[in-house]
Short mmCIF file of C-alpha atoms in Angstrom, two decimals:
data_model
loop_
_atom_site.label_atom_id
_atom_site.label_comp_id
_atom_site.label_asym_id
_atom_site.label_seq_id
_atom_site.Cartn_x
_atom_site.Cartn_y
_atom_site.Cartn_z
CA UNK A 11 26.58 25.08 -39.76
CA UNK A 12 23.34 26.53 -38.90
CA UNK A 13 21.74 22.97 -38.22
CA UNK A 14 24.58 22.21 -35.98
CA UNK A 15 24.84 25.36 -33.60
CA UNK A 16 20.33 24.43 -33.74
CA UNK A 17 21.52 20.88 -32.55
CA UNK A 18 23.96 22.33 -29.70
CA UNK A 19 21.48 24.64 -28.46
CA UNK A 20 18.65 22.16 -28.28
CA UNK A 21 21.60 19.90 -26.64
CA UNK A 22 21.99 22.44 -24.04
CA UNK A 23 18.61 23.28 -23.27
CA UNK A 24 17.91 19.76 -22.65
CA UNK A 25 20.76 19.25 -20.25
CA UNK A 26 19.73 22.13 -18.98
CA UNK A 27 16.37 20.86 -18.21
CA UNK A 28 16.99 17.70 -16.93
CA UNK A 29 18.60 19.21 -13.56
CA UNK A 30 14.99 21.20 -13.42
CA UNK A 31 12.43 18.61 -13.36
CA UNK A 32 9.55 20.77 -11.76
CA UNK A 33 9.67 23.15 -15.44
CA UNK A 34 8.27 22.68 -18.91
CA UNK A 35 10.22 19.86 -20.87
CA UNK A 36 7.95 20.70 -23.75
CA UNK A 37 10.48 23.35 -25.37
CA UNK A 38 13.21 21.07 -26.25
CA UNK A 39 11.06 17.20 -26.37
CA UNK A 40 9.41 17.31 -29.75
CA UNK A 41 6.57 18.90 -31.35
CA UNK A 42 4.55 15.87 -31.27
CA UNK A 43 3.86 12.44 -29.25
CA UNK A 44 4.90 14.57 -25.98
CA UNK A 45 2.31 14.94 -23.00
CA UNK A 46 3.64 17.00 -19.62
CA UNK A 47 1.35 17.04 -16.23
CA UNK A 48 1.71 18.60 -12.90
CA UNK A 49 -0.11 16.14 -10.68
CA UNK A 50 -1.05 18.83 -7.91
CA UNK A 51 -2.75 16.86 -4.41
CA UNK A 52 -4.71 19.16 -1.62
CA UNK A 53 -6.45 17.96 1.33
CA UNK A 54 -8.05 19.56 3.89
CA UNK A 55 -6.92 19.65 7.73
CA UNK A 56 -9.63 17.70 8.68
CA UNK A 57 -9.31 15.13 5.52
CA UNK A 58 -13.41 15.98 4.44
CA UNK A 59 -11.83 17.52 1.11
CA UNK A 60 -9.78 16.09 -0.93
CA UNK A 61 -8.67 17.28 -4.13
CA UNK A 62 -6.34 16.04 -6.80
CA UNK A 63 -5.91 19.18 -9.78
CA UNK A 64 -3.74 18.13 -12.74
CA UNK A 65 -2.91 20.73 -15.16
CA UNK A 66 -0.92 19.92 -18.12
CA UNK A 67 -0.59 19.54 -22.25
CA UNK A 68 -1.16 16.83 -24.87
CA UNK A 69 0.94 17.12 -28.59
CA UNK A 70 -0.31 14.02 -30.28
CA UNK A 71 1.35 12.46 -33.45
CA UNK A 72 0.07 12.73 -36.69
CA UNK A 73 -3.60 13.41 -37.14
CA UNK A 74 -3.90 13.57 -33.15
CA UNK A 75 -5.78 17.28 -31.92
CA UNK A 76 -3.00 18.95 -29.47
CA UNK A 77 -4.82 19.98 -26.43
CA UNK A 78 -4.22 21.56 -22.82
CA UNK A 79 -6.28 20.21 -20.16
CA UNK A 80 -6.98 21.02 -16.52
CA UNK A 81 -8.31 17.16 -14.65
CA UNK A 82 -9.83 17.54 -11.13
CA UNK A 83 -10.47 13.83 -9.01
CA UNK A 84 -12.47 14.46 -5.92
CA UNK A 85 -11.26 11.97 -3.57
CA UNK A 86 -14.23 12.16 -1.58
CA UNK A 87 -16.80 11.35 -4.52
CA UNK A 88 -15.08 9.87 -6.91
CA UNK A 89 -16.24 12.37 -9.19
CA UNK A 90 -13.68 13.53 -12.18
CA UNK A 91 -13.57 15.91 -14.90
CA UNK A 92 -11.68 16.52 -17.98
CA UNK A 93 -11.62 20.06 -18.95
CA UNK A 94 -10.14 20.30 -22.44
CA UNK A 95 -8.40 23.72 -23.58
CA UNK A 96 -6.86 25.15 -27.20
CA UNK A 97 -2.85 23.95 -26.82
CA UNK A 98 -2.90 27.70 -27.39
CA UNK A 99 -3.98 28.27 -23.93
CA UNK A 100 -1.45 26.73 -22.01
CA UNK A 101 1.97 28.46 -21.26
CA UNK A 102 4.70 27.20 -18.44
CA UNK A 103 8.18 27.95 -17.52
CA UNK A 104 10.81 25.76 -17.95
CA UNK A 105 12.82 26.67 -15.09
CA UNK A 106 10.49 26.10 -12.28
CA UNK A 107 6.69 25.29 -11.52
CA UNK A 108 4.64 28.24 -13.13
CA UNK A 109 2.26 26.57 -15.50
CA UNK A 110 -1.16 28.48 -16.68
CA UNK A 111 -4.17 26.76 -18.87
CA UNK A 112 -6.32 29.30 -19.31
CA UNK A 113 -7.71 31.18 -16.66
CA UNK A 114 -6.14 28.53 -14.40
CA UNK A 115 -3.02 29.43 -12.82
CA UNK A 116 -0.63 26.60 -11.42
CA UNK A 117 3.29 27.50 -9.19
CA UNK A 118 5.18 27.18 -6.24
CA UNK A 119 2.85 29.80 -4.58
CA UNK A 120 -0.34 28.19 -4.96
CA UNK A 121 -3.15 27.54 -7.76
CA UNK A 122 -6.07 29.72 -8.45
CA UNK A 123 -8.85 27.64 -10.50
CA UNK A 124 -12.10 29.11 -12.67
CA UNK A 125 -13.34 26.00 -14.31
CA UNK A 126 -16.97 25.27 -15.69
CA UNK A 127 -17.29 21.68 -16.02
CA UNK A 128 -17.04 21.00 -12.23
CA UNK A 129 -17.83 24.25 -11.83
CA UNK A 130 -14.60 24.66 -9.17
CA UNK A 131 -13.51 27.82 -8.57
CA UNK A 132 -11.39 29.92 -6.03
CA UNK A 133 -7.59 30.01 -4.81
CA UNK A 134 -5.27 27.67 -2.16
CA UNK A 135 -2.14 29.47 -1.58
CA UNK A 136 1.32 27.29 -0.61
CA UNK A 137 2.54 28.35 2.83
CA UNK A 138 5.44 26.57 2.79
CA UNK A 139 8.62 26.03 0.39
CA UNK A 140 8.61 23.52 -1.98
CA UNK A 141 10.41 20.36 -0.89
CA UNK A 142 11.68 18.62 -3.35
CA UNK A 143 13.77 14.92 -4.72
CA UNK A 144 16.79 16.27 -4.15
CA UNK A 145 18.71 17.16 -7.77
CA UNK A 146 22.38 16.76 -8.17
CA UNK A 147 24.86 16.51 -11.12
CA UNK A 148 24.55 12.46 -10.90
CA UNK A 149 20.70 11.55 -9.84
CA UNK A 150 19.24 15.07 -11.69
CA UNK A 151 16.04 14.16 -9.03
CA UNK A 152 13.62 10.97 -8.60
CA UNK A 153 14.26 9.14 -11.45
CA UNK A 154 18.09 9.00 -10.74
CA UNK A 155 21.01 8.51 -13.72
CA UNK A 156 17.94 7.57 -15.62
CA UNK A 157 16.86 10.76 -15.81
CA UNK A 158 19.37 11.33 -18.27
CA UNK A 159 18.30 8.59 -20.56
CA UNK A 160 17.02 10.51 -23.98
CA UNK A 161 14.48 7.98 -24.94
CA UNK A 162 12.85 6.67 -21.83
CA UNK A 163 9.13 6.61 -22.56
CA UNK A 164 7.79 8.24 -19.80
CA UNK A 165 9.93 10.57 -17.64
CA UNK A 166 9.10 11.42 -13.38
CA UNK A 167 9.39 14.61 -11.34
CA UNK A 168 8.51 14.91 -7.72
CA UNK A 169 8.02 18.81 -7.15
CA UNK A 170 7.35 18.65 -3.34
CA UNK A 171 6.80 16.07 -0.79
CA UNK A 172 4.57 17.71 1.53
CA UNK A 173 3.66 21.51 2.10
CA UNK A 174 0.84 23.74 4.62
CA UNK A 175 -2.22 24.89 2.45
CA UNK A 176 -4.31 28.40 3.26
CA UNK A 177 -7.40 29.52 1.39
CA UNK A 178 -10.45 27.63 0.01
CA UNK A 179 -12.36 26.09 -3.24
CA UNK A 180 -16.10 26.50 -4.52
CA UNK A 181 -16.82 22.86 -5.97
CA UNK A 182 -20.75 22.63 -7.25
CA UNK A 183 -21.50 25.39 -5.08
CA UNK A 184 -20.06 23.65 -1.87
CA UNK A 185 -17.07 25.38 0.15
CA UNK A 186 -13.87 22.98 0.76
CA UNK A 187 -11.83 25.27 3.42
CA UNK A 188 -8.09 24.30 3.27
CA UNK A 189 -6.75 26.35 6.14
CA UNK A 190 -4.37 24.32 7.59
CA UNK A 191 -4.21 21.90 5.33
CA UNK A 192 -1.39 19.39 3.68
CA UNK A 193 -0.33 19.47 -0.58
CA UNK A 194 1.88 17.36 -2.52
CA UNK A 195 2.91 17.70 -6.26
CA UNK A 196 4.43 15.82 -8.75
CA UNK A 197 4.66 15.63 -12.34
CA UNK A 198 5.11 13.68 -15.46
CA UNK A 199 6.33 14.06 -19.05
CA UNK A 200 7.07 11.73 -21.98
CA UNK A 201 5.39 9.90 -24.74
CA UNK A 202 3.11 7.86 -22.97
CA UNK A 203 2.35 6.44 -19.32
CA UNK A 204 3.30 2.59 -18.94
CA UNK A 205 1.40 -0.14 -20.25
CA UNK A 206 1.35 -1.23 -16.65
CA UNK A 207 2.07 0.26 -13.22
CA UNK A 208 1.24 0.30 -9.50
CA UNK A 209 1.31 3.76 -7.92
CA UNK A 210 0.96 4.99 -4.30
CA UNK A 211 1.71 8.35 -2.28
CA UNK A 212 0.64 9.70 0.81
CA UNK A 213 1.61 12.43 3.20
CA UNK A 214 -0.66 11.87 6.01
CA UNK A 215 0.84 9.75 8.56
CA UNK A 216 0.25 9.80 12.99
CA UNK A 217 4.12 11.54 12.70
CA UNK A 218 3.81 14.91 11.05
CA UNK A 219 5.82 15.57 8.07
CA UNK A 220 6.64 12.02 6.92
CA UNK A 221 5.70 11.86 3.27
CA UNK A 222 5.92 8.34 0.76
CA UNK A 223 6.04 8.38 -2.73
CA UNK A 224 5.98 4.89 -4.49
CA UNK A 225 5.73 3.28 -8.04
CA UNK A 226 6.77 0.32 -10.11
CA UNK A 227 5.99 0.29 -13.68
CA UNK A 228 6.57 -1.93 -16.91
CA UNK A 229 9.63 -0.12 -18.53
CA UNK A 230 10.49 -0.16 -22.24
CA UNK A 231 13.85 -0.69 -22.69
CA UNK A 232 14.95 -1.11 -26.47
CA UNK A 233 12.90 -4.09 -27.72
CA UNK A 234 12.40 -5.78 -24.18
CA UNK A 235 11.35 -4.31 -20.98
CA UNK A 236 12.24 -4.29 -17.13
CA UNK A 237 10.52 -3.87 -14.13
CA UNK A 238 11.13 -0.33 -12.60
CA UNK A 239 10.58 0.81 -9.42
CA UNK A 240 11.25 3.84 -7.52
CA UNK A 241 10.68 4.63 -3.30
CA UNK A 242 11.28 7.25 -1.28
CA UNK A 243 10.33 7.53 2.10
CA UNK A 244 10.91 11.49 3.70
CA UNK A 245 11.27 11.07 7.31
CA UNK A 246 11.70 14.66 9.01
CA UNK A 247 14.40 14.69 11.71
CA UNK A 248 17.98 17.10 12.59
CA UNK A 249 19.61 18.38 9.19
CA UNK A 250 16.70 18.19 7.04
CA UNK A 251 15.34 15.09 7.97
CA UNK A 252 16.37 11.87 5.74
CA UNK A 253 14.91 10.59 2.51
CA UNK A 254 15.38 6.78 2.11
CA UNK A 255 15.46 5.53 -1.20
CA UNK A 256 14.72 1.95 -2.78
CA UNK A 257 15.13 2.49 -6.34
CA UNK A 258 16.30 0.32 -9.64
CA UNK A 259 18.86 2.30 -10.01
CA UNK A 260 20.30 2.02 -6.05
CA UNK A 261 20.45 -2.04 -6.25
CA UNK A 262 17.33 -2.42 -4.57
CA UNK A 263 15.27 -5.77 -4.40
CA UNK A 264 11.07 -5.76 -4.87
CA UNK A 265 8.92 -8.27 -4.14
CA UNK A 266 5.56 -7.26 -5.37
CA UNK A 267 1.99 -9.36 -4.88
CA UNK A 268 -1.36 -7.61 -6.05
CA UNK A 269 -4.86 -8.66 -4.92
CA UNK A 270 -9.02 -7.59 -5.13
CA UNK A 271 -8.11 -6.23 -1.39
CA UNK A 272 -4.24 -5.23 -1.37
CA UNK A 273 -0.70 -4.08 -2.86
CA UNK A 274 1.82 -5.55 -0.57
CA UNK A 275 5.40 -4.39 -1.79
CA UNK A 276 8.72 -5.76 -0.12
CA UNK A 277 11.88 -3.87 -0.76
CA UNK A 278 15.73 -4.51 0.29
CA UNK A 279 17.81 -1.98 -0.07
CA UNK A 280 21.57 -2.70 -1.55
CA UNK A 281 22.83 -1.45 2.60
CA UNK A 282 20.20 -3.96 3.95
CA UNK A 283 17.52 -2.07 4.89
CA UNK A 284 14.25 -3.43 4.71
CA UNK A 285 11.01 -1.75 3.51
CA UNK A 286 7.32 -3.23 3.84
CA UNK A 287 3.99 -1.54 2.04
CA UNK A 288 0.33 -2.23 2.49
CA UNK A 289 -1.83 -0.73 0.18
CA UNK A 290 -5.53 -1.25 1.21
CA UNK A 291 -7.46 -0.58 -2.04
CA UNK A 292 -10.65 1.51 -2.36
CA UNK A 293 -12.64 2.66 -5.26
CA UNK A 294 -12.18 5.61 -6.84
CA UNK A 295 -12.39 7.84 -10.21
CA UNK A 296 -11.64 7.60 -13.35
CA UNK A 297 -8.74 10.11 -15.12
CA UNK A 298 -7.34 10.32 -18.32
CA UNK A 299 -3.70 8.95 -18.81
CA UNK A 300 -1.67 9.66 -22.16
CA UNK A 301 -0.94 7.12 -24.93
CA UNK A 302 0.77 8.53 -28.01
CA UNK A 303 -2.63 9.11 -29.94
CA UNK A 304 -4.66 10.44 -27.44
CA UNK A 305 -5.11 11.80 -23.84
CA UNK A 306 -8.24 9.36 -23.59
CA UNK A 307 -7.29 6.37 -21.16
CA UNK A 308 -8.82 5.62 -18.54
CA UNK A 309 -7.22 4.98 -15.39
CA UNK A 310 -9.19 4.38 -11.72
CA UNK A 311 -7.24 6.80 -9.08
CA UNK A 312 -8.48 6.72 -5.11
CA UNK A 313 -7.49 9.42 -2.66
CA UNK A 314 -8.86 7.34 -0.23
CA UNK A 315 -6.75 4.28 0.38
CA UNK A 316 -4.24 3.10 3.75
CA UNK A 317 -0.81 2.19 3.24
CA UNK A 318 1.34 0.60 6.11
CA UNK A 319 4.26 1.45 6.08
CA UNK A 320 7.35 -0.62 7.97
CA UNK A 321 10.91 0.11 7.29
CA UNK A 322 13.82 -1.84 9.27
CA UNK A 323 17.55 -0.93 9.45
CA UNK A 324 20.16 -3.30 8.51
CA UNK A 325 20.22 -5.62 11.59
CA UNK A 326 16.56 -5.52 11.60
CA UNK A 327 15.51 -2.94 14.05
CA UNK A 328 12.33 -0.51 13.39
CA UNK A 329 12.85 2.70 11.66
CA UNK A 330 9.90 3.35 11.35
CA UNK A 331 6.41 2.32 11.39
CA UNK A 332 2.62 3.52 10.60
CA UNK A 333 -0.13 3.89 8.36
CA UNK A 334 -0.58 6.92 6.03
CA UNK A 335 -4.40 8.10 5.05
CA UNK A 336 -5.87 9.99 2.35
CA UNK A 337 -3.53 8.04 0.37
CA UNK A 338 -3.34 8.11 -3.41
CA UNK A 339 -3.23 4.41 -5.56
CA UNK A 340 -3.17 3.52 -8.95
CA UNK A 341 -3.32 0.08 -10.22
CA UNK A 342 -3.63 0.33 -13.80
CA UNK A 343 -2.66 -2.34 -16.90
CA UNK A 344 -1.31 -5.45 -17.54
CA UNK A 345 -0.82 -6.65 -14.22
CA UNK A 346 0.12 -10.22 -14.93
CA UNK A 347 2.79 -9.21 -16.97
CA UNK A 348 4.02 -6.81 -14.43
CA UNK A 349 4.21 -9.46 -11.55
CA UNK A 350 5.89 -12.12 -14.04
CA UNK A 351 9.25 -9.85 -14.65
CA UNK A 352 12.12 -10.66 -13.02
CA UNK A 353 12.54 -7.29 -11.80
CA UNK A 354 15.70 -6.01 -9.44
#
């Protein structure tokens, strides 16, 4: 009896969980082989600084240390650190963003940062609301029905598409002022990242307020694997603006072709509508990425790549069009493999 009502509760808190996925999945995901990161993006109003802060935890499987961390990339450098904490040190609510490593403190109001290694210290505060993937009972936010998958390897959160930044950061001794500046946070959780992915996001476009979020990734699935991809491009307008979605789980169509110079990305959505991405590749810095023994992969992240962006309506009329900056990209893996599946 006592192992069942355990096995309802746990039930429940997962369900529970799934319809928040800007809190802690930690709680009710396993004691071990779980890693959970908020991926936290600032830039200045001038685009001179430009910051990505990920705070999160590692619980590795069988001999495996657990750790918290705290990663900073500066986007300007390409400078990175790895700050490793005592898993003792990190705490998080599982309701909504309110994470803490340390002396480091992460939520929907803001982050304030005391770190050694890059010696980055000082406090941006979130003048805006969080916006959101939208969350209902059937697509529980980005990741859609999948999201309610139990044993999907890596699981995807998108905690705000764009928000106004006020206060500034100490990094090496130099100020980065972030008055009037532009965030963007998202967040993993899971076992492990893919063996293979392309990843791009950027919030900085000529038309204020237009934010794209963009992967495709090798998925396990059993003992095969697809090709998963998720879009969504937030255009502001009357009601809230419109998010438009290319997604696995929508129907979609991708065409994907990766080069030295370029990710160019061709979606169709099941209604006809036609999306177009550019990535223009850059160099960056190196962060860690989890695999189930360790947090110790590397993976090359710019903040300083240029996506075009083109979408087209049905009957092939611009939507919209234009070229977002201070853009993030990963390309990380077995890309071969990735391009060779017959993906949706």
């Amino acid at each position: 009896m006592r192992s069942s009502a355990q096995a309802l509760r746990r039930t429940v808190k997962t369900l529970a969980a799934t319809r928040r996925p800007a809190g802690y999945h930690g709680d009710y995901q396993g004691s071990a082989g779980f890693f959970e990161g908020w991926y936290v993006k600032l830039v200045s109003a001038d685009r001179s600084s430009r910051l990505a802060v990920i705070p999160g935890i590692f619980k590795g499987e069988g001999d495996a240390q657990d750790e918290a961390f705290v990663q900073v990339l500066d986007g300007v450098t390409g400078e990175s650190w790895y700050e490793q904490f005592p898993a003792s040190q990190f705490t998080a609510d599982s309701k909504v963003f309110n994470a803490a490593v340390a002396g480091n403190r992460f939520s929907e109001e803001g982050i304030a940062l005391d770190l050694d290694g890059p010696d980055l210290r000082g406090a941006v505060a979130f003048t805006d609301p969080m916006d959101p993937w939208p969350v209902t009972l059937t697509e529980p936010g980005i990741m859609g029905r999948y999201a309610w998958v139990p044993v999907m390897e890596c699981y995807h959160g998108l905690v705000s598409f764009g928000h106004g930044l006020q206060g500034s950061l100490t990094l090496g001794g130099r100020e980065l002022n972030f008055d009037g500046g532009y965030g963007y946070i998202e967040k993993d959780w899971g076992r492990a990242f893919p063996s293979a992915y392309v990843w791009m996001q950027t919030n900085h476009f000529p038309h204020p307020g237009v934010s794209l979020s963009a992967s495709i990734a090798t998925i396990p699935w059993g003992r095969r694997s697809f090709r998963g991809f998720i879009v969504g491009l937030r255009i502001p307008g009357a009601d809230g603006g419109e998010l438009h979605r290319f997604a696995t789980y929508t129907g979609a169509r991708s065409d994907l072709d990766i080069d030295d110079a370029e990710v160019r990305w061709s979606l169709r959505s099941k209604a006809g509508e036609r999306l177009t991405l550019r990535a223009e590749r850059r160099r960056g810095g190196l962060l860690h990425a989890p695999v189930r023994t360790q947090m110790h992969r590397r993976v090359e992240e710019t903040l300083d790549a240029r996506v075009h962006v083109h979408l087209q309506d049905r009957d092939g009329r611009t939507v919209f069009e234009g070229a977002g900056e201070a853009a993030g990209l990963e390309v990380h893996g077995d890309l071969d493999a990735l391009l060779a599946m017959q993906g949706r």
